[in-house]
Short mmCIF file of C-alpha atoms in Angstrom, two decimals:
data_model
loop_
_atom_site.label_atom_id
_atom_site.label_comp_id
_atom_site.label_asym_id
_atom_site.label_seq_id
_atom_site.Cartn_x
_atom_site.Cartn_y
_atom_site.Cartn_z
CA UNK A 1 -3.54 0.64 -27.54
CA UNK A 2 -1.66 1.00 -30.83
CA UNK A 3 1.40 -0.73 -29.32
CA UNK A 4 -0.49 -3.99 -28.92
CA UNK A 5 -1.13 -3.54 -25.18
CA UNK A 6 -4.47 -3.59 -23.44
CA UNK A 7 -6.64 -0.45 -23.31
CA UNK A 8 -6.65 1.59 -20.10
CA UNK A 9 -9.55 0.80 -17.76
CA UNK A 10 -10.41 2.83 -14.66
CA UNK A 11 -12.10 1.29 -11.63
CA UNK A 12 -13.27 3.55 -8.80
CA UNK A 13 -13.19 1.50 -5.60
CA UNK A 14 -14.04 3.27 -2.33
CA UNK A 15 -11.78 1.35 0.04
CA UNK A 16 -13.05 2.97 3.23
CA UNK A 17 -16.69 2.45 2.35
CA UNK A 18 -16.33 -1.10 1.04
CA UNK A 19 -13.97 -2.37 3.76
CA UNK A 20 -15.44 -0.48 6.72
CA UNK A 21 -16.00 -2.50 9.93
CA UNK A 22 -13.49 -5.17 8.86
CA UNK A 23 -15.39 -6.16 5.71
CA UNK A 24 -12.16 -7.08 3.93
CA UNK A 25 -13.95 -9.71 1.88
CA UNK A 26 -15.40 -6.86 -0.16
CA UNK A 27 -12.03 -6.61 -1.89
CA UNK A 28 -13.34 -9.49 -3.99
CA UNK A 29 -15.57 -6.93 -5.72
CA UNK A 30 -12.48 -5.76 -7.58
CA UNK A 31 -12.36 -9.13 -9.33
CA UNK A 32 -16.11 -9.18 -9.85
CA UNK A 33 -15.74 -5.92 -11.76
CA UNK A 34 -12.32 -6.28 -13.40
CA UNK A 35 -11.24 -9.88 -12.83
CA UNK A 36 -11.20 -10.78 -16.52
CA UNK A 37 -9.01 -7.82 -17.44
CA UNK A 38 -6.63 -8.46 -14.52
CA UNK A 39 -6.22 -12.11 -15.52
CA UNK A 40 -5.53 -11.10 -19.10
CA UNK A 41 -2.50 -9.07 -17.99
CA UNK A 42 -0.61 -12.31 -17.52
CA UNK A 43 2.99 -12.37 -16.26
CA UNK A 44 6.49 -12.56 -17.69
CA UNK A 45 8.14 -15.97 -17.51
CA UNK A 46 11.12 -17.79 -19.01
CA UNK A 47 12.20 -21.42 -18.93
CA UNK A 48 15.46 -22.74 -17.47
CA UNK A 49 17.27 -21.83 -20.71
CA UNK A 50 16.04 -18.25 -20.70
CA UNK A 51 13.49 -18.77 -23.44
CA UNK A 52 10.41 -16.60 -23.03
CA UNK A 53 7.36 -18.79 -22.52
CA UNK A 54 4.92 -16.20 -21.21
CA UNK A 55 4.50 -12.47 -21.82
CA UNK A 56 2.88 -9.86 -19.60
CA UNK A 57 0.69 -7.47 -21.56
CA UNK A 58 -0.72 -5.23 -18.84
CA UNK A 59 -0.32 -3.88 -15.30
CA UNK A 60 -2.70 -2.97 -12.49
CA UNK A 61 -1.87 0.41 -11.00
CA UNK A 62 -3.47 1.26 -7.67
CA UNK A 63 -3.76 4.86 -6.51
CA UNK A 64 -4.99 6.23 -3.19
CA UNK A 65 -4.38 9.42 -1.22
CA UNK A 66 -0.77 8.60 -0.31
CA UNK A 67 -0.21 5.51 -2.47
CA UNK A 68 1.10 3.50 0.44
CA UNK A 69 -0.97 1.56 2.97
CA UNK A 70 -4.32 0.92 1.28
CA UNK A 71 -2.51 0.60 -2.02
CA UNK A 72 -0.36 -2.13 -0.49
CA UNK A 73 -3.39 -4.07 0.77
CA UNK A 74 -5.06 -4.00 -2.65
CA UNK A 75 -1.86 -4.89 -4.51
CA UNK A 76 -1.29 -7.85 -2.19
CA UNK A 77 -4.71 -9.20 -3.19
CA UNK A 78 -3.99 -8.70 -6.90
CA UNK A 79 -0.56 -10.33 -6.62
CA UNK A 80 -1.92 -13.33 -4.72
CA UNK A 81 -4.38 -14.06 -7.52
CA UNK A 82 -1.64 -13.93 -10.14
CA UNK A 83 0.71 -16.08 -8.04
CA UNK A 84 -1.99 -18.75 -7.69
CA UNK A 85 -2.22 -18.90 -11.48
CA UNK A 86 1.58 -19.18 -11.64
CA UNK A 87 1.50 -22.07 -9.18
CA UNK A 88 -1.10 -23.84 -11.30
CA UNK A 89 1.07 -23.43 -14.38
CA UNK A 90 4.00 -24.86 -12.36
CA UNK A 91 2.02 -28.01 -11.55
CA UNK A 92 -0.06 -27.22 -8.46
CA UNK A 93 -3.47 -28.85 -8.13
CA UNK A 94 -5.89 -27.26 -10.58
CA UNK A 95 -8.84 -27.87 -8.27
CA UNK A 96 -7.01 -26.31 -5.32
CA UNK A 97 -6.02 -23.30 -7.43
CA UNK A 98 -9.58 -22.90 -8.66
CA UNK A 99 -10.75 -22.96 -5.04
CA UNK A 100 -8.04 -20.46 -4.09
CA UNK A 101 -9.26 -17.87 -6.57
CA UNK A 102 -12.69 -17.90 -4.91
CA UNK A 103 -11.22 -16.31 -1.78
CA UNK A 104 -9.16 -13.21 -2.51
CA UNK A 105 -7.77 -13.11 1.06
CA UNK A 106 -6.51 -16.65 1.53
CA UNK A 107 -5.39 -19.74 -0.39
CA UNK A 108 -5.45 -23.38 0.75
CA UNK A 109 -1.63 -23.47 0.54
CA UNK A 110 -0.61 -22.87 4.17
CA UNK A 111 3.16 -22.71 3.68
CA UNK A 112 2.75 -20.43 0.68
CA UNK A 113 0.48 -18.10 2.66
CA UNK A 114 2.95 -17.92 5.54
CA UNK A 115 5.85 -16.95 3.30
CA UNK A 116 3.80 -14.70 1.02
CA UNK A 117 2.29 -12.64 3.84
CA UNK A 118 5.62 -12.27 5.62
CA UNK A 119 7.46 -11.19 2.48
CA UNK A 120 4.70 -8.78 1.48
CA UNK A 121 4.60 -7.25 4.97
CA UNK A 122 8.39 -6.78 4.97
CA UNK A 123 8.18 -5.14 1.55
CA UNK A 124 5.44 -2.81 2.78
CA UNK A 125 7.52 -1.74 5.79
CA UNK A 126 10.62 -1.16 3.66
CA UNK A 127 8.76 1.10 1.20
CA UNK A 128 6.98 2.91 4.01
CA UNK A 129 10.23 3.66 5.84
CA UNK A 130 11.60 5.30 2.71
CA UNK A 131 8.40 7.24 2.07
CA UNK A 132 7.16 8.21 5.53
CA UNK A 133 9.85 7.32 8.07
CA UNK A 134 7.75 4.61 9.77
CA UNK A 135 6.58 1.10 9.06
CA UNK A 136 3.45 0.60 6.98
CA UNK A 137 -0.08 0.72 8.36
CA UNK A 138 -2.45 -2.26 8.26
CA UNK A 139 0.43 -4.76 8.08
CA UNK A 140 -1.32 -6.87 10.73
CA UNK A 141 -3.91 -7.58 8.03
CA UNK A 142 -1.24 -8.09 5.37
CA UNK A 143 0.64 -10.57 7.59
CA UNK A 144 -2.28 -12.41 9.21
CA UNK A 145 -5.33 -11.75 7.04
CA UNK A 146 -7.17 -10.01 9.88
CA UNK A 147 -7.04 -6.85 11.96
CA UNK A 148 -5.76 -7.11 15.53
CA UNK A 149 -5.77 -4.83 18.59
CA UNK A 150 -1.98 -4.82 18.54
CA UNK A 151 -2.08 -3.80 14.88
CA UNK A 152 -4.49 -0.96 15.61
CA UNK A 153 -2.23 0.36 18.39
CA UNK A 154 0.79 0.08 16.10
CA UNK A 155 -1.07 2.00 13.40
CA UNK A 156 -1.86 4.72 15.92
CA UNK A 157 1.79 4.99 16.91
CA UNK A 158 3.00 5.02 13.30
CA UNK A 159 0.42 7.66 12.35
CA UNK A 160 1.53 9.87 15.25
CA UNK A 161 5.19 9.49 14.27
CA UNK A 162 4.38 10.25 10.62
CA UNK A 163 2.67 13.45 11.71
CA UNK A 164 5.72 14.47 13.75
CA UNK A 165 8.24 13.52 11.05
CA UNK A 166 6.24 15.23 8.31
CA UNK A 167 5.94 18.49 10.24
CA UNK A 168 9.32 18.72 11.98
CA UNK A 169 11.88 16.52 10.25
CA UNK A 170 10.99 16.33 6.55
CA UNK A 171 11.51 20.01 5.79
CA UNK A 172 15.27 19.95 5.12
CA UNK A 173 14.97 16.75 3.07
CA UNK A 174 12.17 18.22 0.98
CA UNK A 175 14.20 21.41 0.50
CA UNK A 176 17.11 19.32 -0.75
CA UNK A 177 14.90 17.40 -3.17
CA UNK A 178 13.33 20.62 -4.49
CA UNK A 179 16.79 22.13 -4.98
CA UNK A 180 18.13 19.08 -6.82
CA UNK A 181 15.05 18.88 -9.08
CA UNK A 182 15.21 22.57 -9.91
CA UNK A 183 11.86 23.35 -8.33
CA UNK A 184 13.55 25.99 -6.23
CA UNK A 185 16.16 28.28 -7.74
CA UNK A 186 18.06 30.42 -5.22
CA UNK A 187 17.83 34.13 -5.95
CA UNK A 188 18.68 37.35 -4.10
CA UNK A 189 15.47 38.86 -5.48
CA UNK A 190 13.06 36.36 -3.92
CA UNK A 191 12.13 35.85 -0.25
CA UNK A 192 13.93 33.09 1.65
CA UNK A 193 11.90 29.85 1.88
CA UNK A 194 13.27 29.15 5.37
CA UNK A 195 11.21 31.76 7.23
CA UNK A 196 8.27 30.32 9.25
CA UNK A 197 5.05 30.31 7.24
CA UNK A 198 1.64 31.42 8.43
CA UNK A 199 -0.16 28.50 10.05
CA UNK A 200 3.00 26.37 10.18
CA UNK A 201 2.96 23.65 12.86
CA UNK A 202 5.12 24.25 15.94
CA UNK A 203 6.45 21.79 18.48
CA UNK A 204 4.27 23.38 21.18
CA UNK A 205 1.08 22.99 19.13
CA UNK A 206 2.07 19.41 18.29
CA UNK A 207 2.58 18.53 21.97
CA UNK A 208 -0.78 20.10 22.81
CA UNK A 209 -2.58 18.07 20.13
CA UNK A 210 -0.82 14.92 21.34
CA UNK A 211 -1.92 15.67 24.92
CA UNK A 212 -5.55 16.21 23.86
CA UNK A 213 -5.45 12.97 21.84
CA UNK A 214 -4.10 11.09 24.85
CA UNK A 215 -6.85 12.45 27.09
CA UNK A 216 -9.51 11.55 24.53
CA UNK A 217 -8.21 7.98 24.14
CA UNK A 218 -7.42 7.15 27.75
#
């Protein structure tokens, strides 16, 4: 752009189609299509004296339906690639780093992977708790690099709790946010927003859906 930054590039990546049936390795297609641009973003870095030795000139923004779980998986892959380049600049083996960039899901640095995956999973859960009231989905993959039966069951539980929280507990909080942001202005001349709406979920209908789901699963 005119400010000296990189131009905006859009990449449409169908996560569900590309990664269906545990084909997580297809995330590497992101780098096949936009790897050069992502690497050119760089990162911000200073030396021990605070002198700037590296400037970041771009960012990778990832959007999905709720900007949470799938976004987190993709961002973890992007961040790993940049961190590998940082490690190389800090003195890590160039050959090992070159090998690491060939696999977007894993690096040959075992201790790094252990810490990185744990920190990223904790970050995902913290953001998800603020956003949805539960831990993040797919963190078994974020933490271990693969999907597990325990992770699938945990995702099912978290999804059920999100449905309940969204329909029965988030209303007052959303009302408060709307009031603070000025999206709702109280007036004697307008209908109250607190009356039940047509088609609004009830506890009875939620319990019935939960029962049907349980019968279908078990």
